[in-house]
Short mmCIF file of N, CA and C in Angstrom, two decimals:
data_model
loop_
_atom_site.label_atom_id
_atom_site.label_comp_id
_atom_site.label_asym_id
_atom_site.label_seq_id
_atom_site.Cartn_x
_atom_site.Cartn_y
_atom_site.Cartn_z
N MET X 15 0.84 -1.18 0.00
CA MET X 15 0.00 0.00 0.00
C MET X 15 0.89 1.25 0.00
N ASP X 16 0.57 2.18 -0.86
CA ASP X 16 1.28 3.44 -0.95
C ASP X 16 0.57 4.45 -0.05
N LEU X 17 1.26 4.90 1.00
CA LEU X 17 0.65 5.80 1.97
C LEU X 17 0.21 7.11 1.33
N TYR X 18 1.04 7.65 0.45
CA TYR X 18 0.68 8.90 -0.23
C TYR X 18 -0.63 8.74 -1.00
N GLN X 19 -0.71 7.68 -1.80
CA GLN X 19 -1.92 7.46 -2.59
C GLN X 19 -3.14 7.25 -1.70
N SER X 20 -2.97 6.52 -0.62
CA SER X 20 -4.13 6.27 0.24
C SER X 20 -4.60 7.56 0.92
N MET X 21 -3.68 8.47 1.21
CA MET X 21 -4.08 9.75 1.79
C MET X 21 -4.82 10.61 0.77
N ILE X 22 -4.40 10.56 -0.48
CA ILE X 22 -5.03 11.36 -1.53
C ILE X 22 -6.38 10.76 -1.93
N THR X 23 -6.42 9.45 -2.16
CA THR X 23 -7.64 8.82 -2.68
C THR X 23 -8.61 8.40 -1.60
N GLY X 24 -8.13 8.20 -0.38
CA GLY X 24 -9.01 7.77 0.70
C GLY X 24 -9.28 6.28 0.72
N THR X 25 -8.54 5.52 -0.08
CA THR X 25 -8.70 4.06 -0.09
C THR X 25 -7.34 3.41 0.09
N SER X 26 -7.36 2.14 0.47
CA SER X 26 -6.09 1.41 0.62
C SER X 26 -5.72 0.69 -0.67
N GLN X 27 -6.52 0.85 -1.70
CA GLN X 27 -6.27 0.19 -2.97
C GLN X 27 -5.19 0.93 -3.75
N ARG X 28 -4.22 0.18 -4.29
CA ARG X 28 -3.13 0.78 -5.08
C ARG X 28 -3.66 1.19 -6.45
N VAL X 29 -3.31 2.40 -6.86
CA VAL X 29 -3.72 2.93 -8.16
C VAL X 29 -2.48 3.02 -9.04
N ASP X 30 -2.52 2.39 -10.21
CA ASP X 30 -1.40 2.45 -11.14
C ASP X 30 -1.51 3.72 -11.98
N VAL X 31 -0.62 4.65 -11.72
CA VAL X 31 -0.62 5.94 -12.42
C VAL X 31 0.45 5.88 -13.50
N PRO X 32 0.09 6.22 -14.75
CA PRO X 32 1.10 6.17 -15.81
C PRO X 32 2.21 7.19 -15.57
N ASP X 33 3.41 6.83 -15.99
CA ASP X 33 4.54 7.75 -15.91
C ASP X 33 4.45 8.75 -17.06
N LEU X 34 5.14 9.86 -16.89
CA LEU X 34 5.24 10.83 -17.97
C LEU X 34 6.18 10.27 -19.02
N ASN X 35 5.73 10.17 -20.27
CA ASN X 35 6.62 9.68 -21.31
C ASN X 35 7.45 10.84 -21.87
N PHE X 36 8.40 10.51 -22.72
CA PHE X 36 9.34 11.51 -23.23
C PHE X 36 8.62 12.63 -23.97
N LEU X 37 7.66 12.28 -24.81
CA LEU X 37 6.92 13.29 -25.56
C LEU X 37 6.15 14.22 -24.63
N GLN X 38 5.54 13.68 -23.60
CA GLN X 38 4.82 14.51 -22.63
C GLN X 38 5.78 15.45 -21.90
N LEU X 39 6.97 14.97 -21.55
CA LEU X 39 7.96 15.82 -20.90
C LEU X 39 8.35 16.99 -21.80
N ILE X 40 8.54 16.71 -23.09
CA ILE X 40 8.89 17.77 -24.04
C ILE X 40 7.75 18.78 -24.16
N VAL X 41 6.52 18.29 -24.24
CA VAL X 41 5.35 19.17 -24.33
C VAL X 41 5.24 20.05 -23.09
N ILE X 42 5.49 19.47 -21.92
CA ILE X 42 5.41 20.24 -20.67
C ILE X 42 6.49 21.32 -20.62
N VAL X 43 7.72 20.96 -20.99
CA VAL X 43 8.81 21.94 -21.00
C VAL X 43 8.47 23.09 -21.96
N LYS X 44 8.00 22.74 -23.15
CA LYS X 44 7.64 23.77 -24.14
C LYS X 44 6.52 24.66 -23.60
N SER X 45 5.51 24.06 -22.99
CA SER X 45 4.38 24.84 -22.46
C SER X 45 4.81 25.76 -21.33
N VAL X 46 5.65 25.26 -20.44
CA VAL X 46 6.12 26.08 -19.32
C VAL X 46 6.93 27.27 -19.84
N LEU X 47 7.84 27.03 -20.76
CA LEU X 47 8.66 28.12 -21.29
C LEU X 47 7.81 29.14 -22.05
N LYS X 48 6.85 28.66 -22.84
CA LYS X 48 5.96 29.57 -23.56
C LYS X 48 5.11 30.39 -22.59
N ALA X 49 4.59 29.76 -21.55
CA ALA X 49 3.77 30.47 -20.57
C ALA X 49 4.59 31.50 -19.79
N ILE X 50 5.83 31.17 -19.46
CA ILE X 50 6.70 32.14 -18.78
C ILE X 50 6.91 33.37 -19.67
N TYR X 51 7.18 33.13 -20.95
CA TYR X 51 7.37 34.23 -21.89
C TYR X 51 6.10 35.07 -22.01
N LEU X 52 4.95 34.41 -22.18
CA LEU X 52 3.68 35.13 -22.34
C LEU X 52 3.29 35.89 -21.08
N TYR X 53 3.65 35.37 -19.92
CA TYR X 53 3.28 36.03 -18.66
C TYR X 53 3.90 37.43 -18.58
N LYS X 54 5.08 37.58 -19.17
CA LYS X 54 5.74 38.88 -19.16
C LYS X 54 5.14 39.84 -20.19
N LYS X 55 4.51 39.30 -21.24
CA LYS X 55 4.05 40.11 -22.37
C LYS X 55 2.54 40.36 -22.38
N GLU X 56 1.75 39.43 -21.86
CA GLU X 56 0.29 39.48 -21.99
C GLU X 56 -0.38 39.75 -20.66
N ASN X 57 -1.69 39.97 -20.72
CA ASN X 57 -2.51 40.01 -19.52
C ASN X 57 -2.53 38.60 -18.94
N PRO X 58 -2.16 38.41 -17.69
CA PRO X 58 -2.08 37.06 -17.12
C PRO X 58 -3.37 36.25 -17.27
N LEU X 59 -4.52 36.89 -17.19
CA LEU X 59 -5.78 36.15 -17.29
C LEU X 59 -6.07 35.67 -18.71
N ASP X 60 -5.35 36.19 -19.70
CA ASP X 60 -5.57 35.80 -21.09
C ASP X 60 -4.57 34.75 -21.59
N ILE X 61 -3.61 34.39 -20.79
CA ILE X 61 -2.55 33.49 -21.25
C ILE X 61 -3.07 32.11 -21.61
N LEU X 62 -4.01 31.59 -20.84
CA LEU X 62 -4.47 30.22 -21.07
C LEU X 62 -5.21 30.04 -22.39
N GLN X 63 -5.59 31.13 -23.05
CA GLN X 63 -6.21 31.00 -24.37
C GLN X 63 -5.21 30.45 -25.39
N TYR X 64 -3.93 30.59 -25.12
CA TYR X 64 -2.89 30.07 -26.00
C TYR X 64 -2.63 28.58 -25.76
N PHE X 65 -3.30 28.01 -24.78
CA PHE X 65 -3.09 26.60 -24.43
C PHE X 65 -4.42 25.86 -24.45
N PRO X 66 -4.91 25.53 -25.66
CA PRO X 66 -6.18 24.80 -25.73
C PRO X 66 -6.01 23.41 -25.11
N LEU X 67 -7.10 22.90 -24.61
CA LEU X 67 -7.09 21.57 -24.00
C LEU X 67 -6.83 20.53 -25.08
N ARG X 68 -5.79 19.75 -24.92
CA ARG X 68 -5.45 18.72 -25.90
C ARG X 68 -6.11 17.41 -25.53
N SER X 69 -6.22 16.55 -26.52
CA SER X 69 -6.77 15.22 -26.23
C SER X 69 -5.71 14.41 -25.48
N THR X 70 -6.17 13.45 -24.71
CA THR X 70 -5.26 12.66 -23.90
C THR X 70 -5.69 11.20 -23.89
N ASN X 71 -4.77 10.34 -23.55
CA ASN X 71 -5.11 8.93 -23.41
C ASN X 71 -5.41 8.58 -21.96
N ILE X 72 -5.45 9.57 -21.08
CA ILE X 72 -5.78 9.34 -19.67
C ILE X 72 -7.29 9.45 -19.52
N LYS X 73 -8.00 8.39 -19.80
CA LYS X 73 -9.46 8.40 -19.68
C LYS X 73 -9.86 7.34 -18.66
N GLU X 74 -9.20 7.39 -17.55
CA GLU X 74 -9.40 6.39 -16.51
C GLU X 74 -10.25 6.95 -15.39
N THR X 75 -10.05 6.40 -14.22
CA THR X 75 -10.81 6.83 -13.04
C THR X 75 -10.36 8.22 -12.60
N PRO X 76 -11.19 8.91 -11.83
CA PRO X 76 -10.79 10.23 -11.33
C PRO X 76 -9.50 10.17 -10.51
N GLN X 77 -9.27 9.06 -9.79
CA GLN X 77 -8.04 8.95 -9.00
C GLN X 77 -6.81 8.97 -9.89
N ILE X 78 -6.86 8.26 -11.02
CA ILE X 78 -5.71 8.21 -11.93
C ILE X 78 -5.48 9.59 -12.55
N VAL X 79 -6.56 10.24 -12.98
CA VAL X 79 -6.42 11.58 -13.57
C VAL X 79 -5.81 12.54 -12.56
N TYR X 80 -6.31 12.52 -11.32
CA TYR X 80 -5.82 13.43 -10.29
C TYR X 80 -4.35 13.15 -9.96
N LEU X 81 -3.99 11.89 -9.76
CA LEU X 81 -2.61 11.56 -9.42
C LEU X 81 -1.65 11.84 -10.58
N PHE X 82 -2.11 11.62 -11.82
CA PHE X 82 -1.29 11.97 -12.97
C PHE X 82 -1.10 13.49 -13.04
N ALA X 83 -2.16 14.24 -12.74
CA ALA X 83 -2.06 15.70 -12.73
C ALA X 83 -1.05 16.16 -11.68
N ARG X 84 -0.99 15.47 -10.55
CA ARG X 84 0.01 15.81 -9.53
C ARG X 84 1.43 15.61 -10.06
N LYS X 85 1.64 14.54 -10.85
CA LYS X 85 2.97 14.32 -11.45
C LYS X 85 3.34 15.47 -12.38
N VAL X 86 2.39 15.86 -13.23
CA VAL X 86 2.64 16.97 -14.16
C VAL X 86 2.91 18.26 -13.39
N SER X 87 2.14 18.49 -12.34
CA SER X 87 2.30 19.69 -11.52
C SER X 87 3.68 19.74 -10.87
N VAL X 88 4.13 18.63 -10.33
CA VAL X 88 5.44 18.59 -9.67
C VAL X 88 6.55 18.89 -10.69
N PHE X 89 6.48 18.26 -11.87
CA PHE X 89 7.49 18.50 -12.89
C PHE X 89 7.46 19.96 -13.34
N SER X 90 6.27 20.52 -13.49
CA SER X 90 6.15 21.93 -13.88
C SER X 90 6.74 22.85 -12.83
N GLN X 91 6.50 22.54 -11.56
CA GLN X 91 7.05 23.37 -10.47
C GLN X 91 8.57 23.34 -10.47
N VAL X 92 9.15 22.20 -10.79
CA VAL X 92 10.62 22.11 -10.89
C VAL X 92 11.12 23.06 -11.98
N LEU X 93 10.45 23.03 -13.13
CA LEU X 93 10.85 23.92 -14.22
C LEU X 93 10.66 25.39 -13.85
N ILE X 94 9.57 25.70 -13.19
CA ILE X 94 9.33 27.09 -12.76
C ILE X 94 10.41 27.53 -11.78
N ASN X 95 10.80 26.65 -10.88
CA ASN X 95 11.86 26.99 -9.93
C ASN X 95 13.19 27.24 -10.63
N ILE X 96 13.42 26.58 -11.74
CA ILE X 96 14.66 26.79 -12.49
C ILE X 96 14.62 28.13 -13.23
N PHE X 97 13.50 28.42 -13.91
CA PHE X 97 13.44 29.58 -14.79
C PHE X 97 12.84 30.84 -14.17
N ARG X 98 11.97 30.70 -13.17
CA ARG X 98 11.30 31.86 -12.57
C ARG X 98 11.15 31.68 -11.07
N ARG X 99 12.25 31.50 -10.39
CA ARG X 99 12.23 31.21 -8.96
C ARG X 99 11.43 32.24 -8.15
N GLU X 100 11.46 33.49 -8.56
CA GLU X 100 10.83 34.55 -7.77
C GLU X 100 9.33 34.70 -8.05
N SER X 101 8.75 33.86 -8.88
CA SER X 101 7.33 34.01 -9.22
C SER X 101 6.42 33.70 -8.03
N LEU X 102 5.30 34.41 -7.99
CA LEU X 102 4.32 34.22 -6.92
C LEU X 102 3.24 33.23 -7.37
N CYS X 103 2.25 33.04 -6.52
CA CYS X 103 1.27 31.98 -6.73
C CYS X 103 0.48 32.12 -8.03
N LEU X 104 0.12 33.33 -8.44
CA LEU X 104 -0.67 33.49 -9.66
C LEU X 104 0.13 33.06 -10.88
N GLU X 105 1.36 33.51 -10.97
CA GLU X 105 2.20 33.12 -12.11
C GLU X 105 2.44 31.62 -12.12
N ARG X 106 2.76 31.05 -10.97
CA ARG X 106 2.97 29.61 -10.88
C ARG X 106 1.72 28.83 -11.27
N SER X 107 0.57 29.29 -10.81
CA SER X 107 -0.68 28.59 -11.11
C SER X 107 -1.00 28.64 -12.60
N ILE X 108 -0.84 29.80 -13.22
CA ILE X 108 -1.14 29.93 -14.65
C ILE X 108 -0.20 29.07 -15.47
N ILE X 109 1.08 29.10 -15.15
CA ILE X 109 2.06 28.32 -15.90
C ILE X 109 1.81 26.82 -15.73
N THR X 110 1.54 26.39 -14.52
CA THR X 110 1.28 24.97 -14.27
C THR X 110 -0.03 24.55 -14.93
N CYS X 111 -1.04 25.40 -14.91
CA CYS X 111 -2.30 25.09 -15.58
C CYS X 111 -2.09 24.93 -17.09
N ALA X 112 -1.25 25.77 -17.66
CA ALA X 112 -0.93 25.65 -19.09
C ALA X 112 -0.28 24.30 -19.38
N ALA X 113 0.62 23.87 -18.52
CA ALA X 113 1.27 22.57 -18.70
C ALA X 113 0.26 21.43 -18.58
N LEU X 114 -0.64 21.52 -17.61
CA LEU X 114 -1.67 20.49 -17.44
C LEU X 114 -2.57 20.42 -18.67
N ARG X 115 -2.99 21.56 -19.18
CA ARG X 115 -3.86 21.58 -20.36
C ARG X 115 -3.13 21.05 -21.59
N SER X 116 -1.82 21.27 -21.66
CA SER X 116 -1.06 20.81 -22.82
C SER X 116 -0.94 19.29 -22.90
N VAL X 117 -1.15 18.61 -21.77
CA VAL X 117 -1.15 17.14 -21.79
C VAL X 117 -2.57 16.58 -21.64
N GLY X 118 -3.58 17.44 -21.77
CA GLY X 118 -4.96 16.98 -21.83
C GLY X 118 -5.70 16.89 -20.52
N ILE X 119 -5.23 17.57 -19.50
CA ILE X 119 -5.92 17.54 -18.20
C ILE X 119 -6.72 18.82 -18.03
N GLU X 120 -8.02 18.67 -17.75
CA GLU X 120 -8.89 19.83 -17.57
C GLU X 120 -8.60 20.47 -16.22
N ALA X 121 -7.86 21.54 -16.25
CA ALA X 121 -7.46 22.24 -15.03
C ALA X 121 -7.96 23.67 -15.08
N GLN X 122 -8.18 24.24 -13.90
CA GLN X 122 -8.61 25.62 -13.78
C GLN X 122 -7.77 26.34 -12.73
N VAL X 123 -7.52 27.62 -12.98
CA VAL X 123 -6.85 28.48 -12.01
C VAL X 123 -7.94 29.16 -11.19
N ILE X 124 -7.79 29.15 -9.88
CA ILE X 124 -8.73 29.79 -8.98
C ILE X 124 -8.01 30.91 -8.26
N ILE X 125 -8.65 32.07 -8.19
CA ILE X 125 -8.13 33.19 -7.41
C ILE X 125 -9.09 33.40 -6.26
N GLY X 126 -8.55 33.48 -5.05
CA GLY X 126 -9.39 33.64 -3.88
C GLY X 126 -8.92 34.78 -3.00
N SER X 127 -9.85 35.31 -2.22
CA SER X 127 -9.51 36.34 -1.24
C SER X 127 -9.55 35.72 0.15
N ARG X 128 -8.76 36.25 1.03
CA ARG X 128 -8.67 35.72 2.39
C ARG X 128 -10.06 35.67 3.03
N ALA X 129 -10.37 34.54 3.66
CA ALA X 129 -11.72 34.31 4.18
C ALA X 129 -12.04 35.17 5.40
N SER X 130 -11.04 35.43 6.23
CA SER X 130 -11.31 36.23 7.43
C SER X 130 -10.07 37.04 7.79
N ALA X 131 -10.29 38.08 8.55
CA ALA X 131 -9.19 38.97 8.93
C ALA X 131 -8.20 38.28 9.85
N ASN X 132 -8.65 37.31 10.61
CA ASN X 132 -7.75 36.63 11.54
C ASN X 132 -7.18 35.34 10.95
N SER X 133 -7.25 35.21 9.63
CA SER X 133 -6.69 34.04 8.97
C SER X 133 -5.18 34.00 9.18
N SER X 134 -4.62 32.81 9.21
CA SER X 134 -3.20 32.66 9.51
C SER X 134 -2.29 33.04 8.35
N THR X 135 -2.84 33.30 7.19
CA THR X 135 -2.01 33.64 6.04
C THR X 135 -1.69 35.14 6.01
N ASN X 136 -0.56 35.47 5.41
CA ASN X 136 -0.12 36.87 5.33
C ASN X 136 -0.67 37.59 4.11
N TYR X 137 -1.21 36.86 3.15
CA TYR X 137 -1.64 37.46 1.89
C TYR X 137 -3.15 37.66 1.86
N LEU X 138 -3.58 38.74 1.23
CA LEU X 138 -5.01 39.00 1.07
C LEU X 138 -5.62 38.14 -0.03
N TYR X 139 -4.81 37.79 -1.03
CA TYR X 139 -5.28 37.00 -2.17
C TYR X 139 -4.33 35.83 -2.40
N HIS X 140 -4.88 34.78 -2.99
CA HIS X 140 -4.07 33.60 -3.28
C HIS X 140 -4.62 32.93 -4.54
N SER X 141 -3.79 32.18 -5.21
CA SER X 141 -4.18 31.48 -6.42
C SER X 141 -3.73 30.03 -6.35
N TRP X 142 -4.55 29.14 -6.87
CA TRP X 142 -4.21 27.72 -6.91
C TRP X 142 -4.88 27.09 -8.12
N ILE X 143 -4.56 25.82 -8.39
CA ILE X 143 -5.12 25.09 -9.52
C ILE X 143 -6.01 23.98 -8.99
N GLU X 144 -7.12 23.75 -9.69
CA GLU X 144 -7.99 22.64 -9.34
C GLU X 144 -8.17 21.72 -10.54
N VAL X 145 -8.15 20.43 -10.26
CA VAL X 145 -8.49 19.39 -11.21
C VAL X 145 -9.57 18.56 -10.54
N LEU X 146 -10.69 18.36 -11.22
CA LEU X 146 -11.83 17.63 -10.65
C LEU X 146 -12.30 18.29 -9.34
N ASN X 147 -12.26 19.60 -9.31
CA ASN X 147 -12.67 20.41 -8.15
C ASN X 147 -11.85 20.15 -6.89
N LYS X 148 -10.63 19.66 -7.05
CA LYS X 148 -9.73 19.46 -5.91
C LYS X 148 -8.43 20.22 -6.19
N PRO X 149 -7.90 20.93 -5.19
CA PRO X 149 -6.63 21.63 -5.39
C PRO X 149 -5.51 20.66 -5.76
N ILE X 150 -4.73 21.06 -6.75
CA ILE X 150 -3.66 20.18 -7.24
C ILE X 150 -2.29 20.66 -6.79
N ASN X 151 -2.10 21.96 -6.63
CA ASN X 151 -0.79 22.49 -6.27
C ASN X 151 -0.81 23.19 -4.92
N ASP X 152 -1.77 22.85 -4.10
CA ASP X 152 -1.90 23.46 -2.78
C ASP X 152 -2.55 22.45 -1.85
N VAL X 153 -2.61 22.78 -0.58
CA VAL X 153 -3.23 21.87 0.39
C VAL X 153 -4.73 21.81 0.14
N ASP X 154 -5.34 20.69 0.48
CA ASP X 154 -6.76 20.49 0.24
C ASP X 154 -7.61 21.50 1.01
N GLY X 155 -7.12 21.98 2.13
CA GLY X 155 -7.87 22.93 2.95
C GLY X 155 -7.78 24.37 2.51
N VAL X 156 -7.18 24.64 1.36
CA VAL X 156 -7.02 26.02 0.90
C VAL X 156 -8.37 26.71 0.74
N LYS X 157 -9.40 25.95 0.44
CA LYS X 157 -10.74 26.53 0.26
C LYS X 157 -11.33 27.04 1.57
N GLN X 158 -10.81 26.57 2.70
CA GLN X 158 -11.28 27.06 3.99
C GLN X 158 -10.68 28.42 4.33
N TYR X 159 -9.50 28.69 3.80
CA TYR X 159 -8.80 29.93 4.12
C TYR X 159 -9.06 31.04 3.12
N PHE X 160 -9.51 30.69 1.91
CA PHE X 160 -9.74 31.67 0.86
C PHE X 160 -11.09 31.45 0.21
N ASN X 161 -11.80 32.54 -0.04
CA ASN X 161 -13.08 32.50 -0.75
C ASN X 161 -12.81 32.71 -2.23
N GLU X 162 -13.36 31.84 -3.06
CA GLU X 162 -13.15 31.94 -4.50
C GLU X 162 -13.80 33.20 -5.04
N ILE X 163 -13.01 33.98 -5.82
CA ILE X 163 -13.57 35.17 -6.45
C ILE X 163 -13.49 35.10 -7.97
N HIS X 164 -12.62 34.25 -8.52
CA HIS X 164 -12.52 34.10 -9.97
C HIS X 164 -11.97 32.72 -10.30
N ARG X 165 -12.50 32.15 -11.39
CA ARG X 165 -12.08 30.82 -11.86
C ARG X 165 -11.94 30.90 -13.38
N PHE X 166 -10.81 30.44 -13.91
CA PHE X 166 -10.63 30.43 -15.35
C PHE X 166 -9.67 29.32 -15.75
N PRO X 167 -9.72 28.82 -16.98
CA PRO X 167 -10.73 29.04 -18.01
C PRO X 167 -12.05 28.38 -17.61
N MET X 168 -13.13 28.82 -18.21
CA MET X 168 -14.46 28.36 -17.79
C MET X 168 -14.94 27.12 -18.52
N GLU X 169 -14.29 26.67 -19.58
CA GLU X 169 -14.84 25.60 -20.41
C GLU X 169 -14.60 24.18 -19.90
N VAL X 170 -14.33 24.01 -18.63
CA VAL X 170 -14.10 22.67 -18.09
C VAL X 170 -15.41 21.90 -18.08
N ASN X 171 -15.33 20.62 -18.43
CA ASN X 171 -16.50 19.74 -18.47
C ASN X 171 -17.01 19.51 -17.05
N ASN X 172 -18.20 20.00 -16.74
CA ASN X 172 -18.74 19.91 -15.39
C ASN X 172 -19.08 18.50 -14.96
N GLU X 173 -19.42 17.61 -15.91
CA GLU X 173 -19.75 16.24 -15.54
C GLU X 173 -18.55 15.54 -14.92
N LYS X 174 -17.38 15.74 -15.51
CA LYS X 174 -16.18 15.14 -14.96
C LYS X 174 -15.78 15.83 -13.67
N SER X 175 -15.97 17.15 -13.61
CA SER X 175 -15.54 17.91 -12.45
C SER X 175 -16.32 17.57 -11.20
N GLU X 176 -17.55 17.13 -11.35
CA GLU X 176 -18.37 16.84 -10.18
C GLU X 176 -18.10 15.46 -9.61
N SER X 177 -17.35 14.63 -10.33
CA SER X 177 -17.08 13.30 -9.79
C SER X 177 -16.12 13.42 -8.61
N SER X 178 -16.34 12.60 -7.64
CA SER X 178 -15.49 12.65 -6.44
C SER X 178 -14.88 11.28 -6.20
N PHE X 179 -13.86 11.27 -5.39
CA PHE X 179 -13.23 10.00 -5.03
C PHE X 179 -12.79 10.01 -3.61
#
């Protein structure tokens, strides 16, 4: 039993998550570099229009999609740390969302405002990514600390997004 997977999925059943293949790695690197370039030139909220959702062969259970998205997110964060170490949450979220969309994962960037004045966070606003309505690059409890004020892109398939695991 994989403890990490059981904490994420809530079951003791092992889930076989496909590895990133060489072509996917190249696509992710290209997407991250393109998004970093566009972030400096364009309106940040318009960047994801350059990254249409691609078709994918990951048409499995929500657990597999979510865990595969975590792999893509981790690899994207490594690249962001190499090329844009000083970037804040919005830039990181947009760039990682672009990478997820480039490999066919329906991801959305969420911008939230601090839920209460006595919240433990130092920032008034925060940004994160959701896949299947679950945070992918932040703690699961982020929704308790921040109220959602904007979500983009909007064309995510709601039938898939409402599935839970």
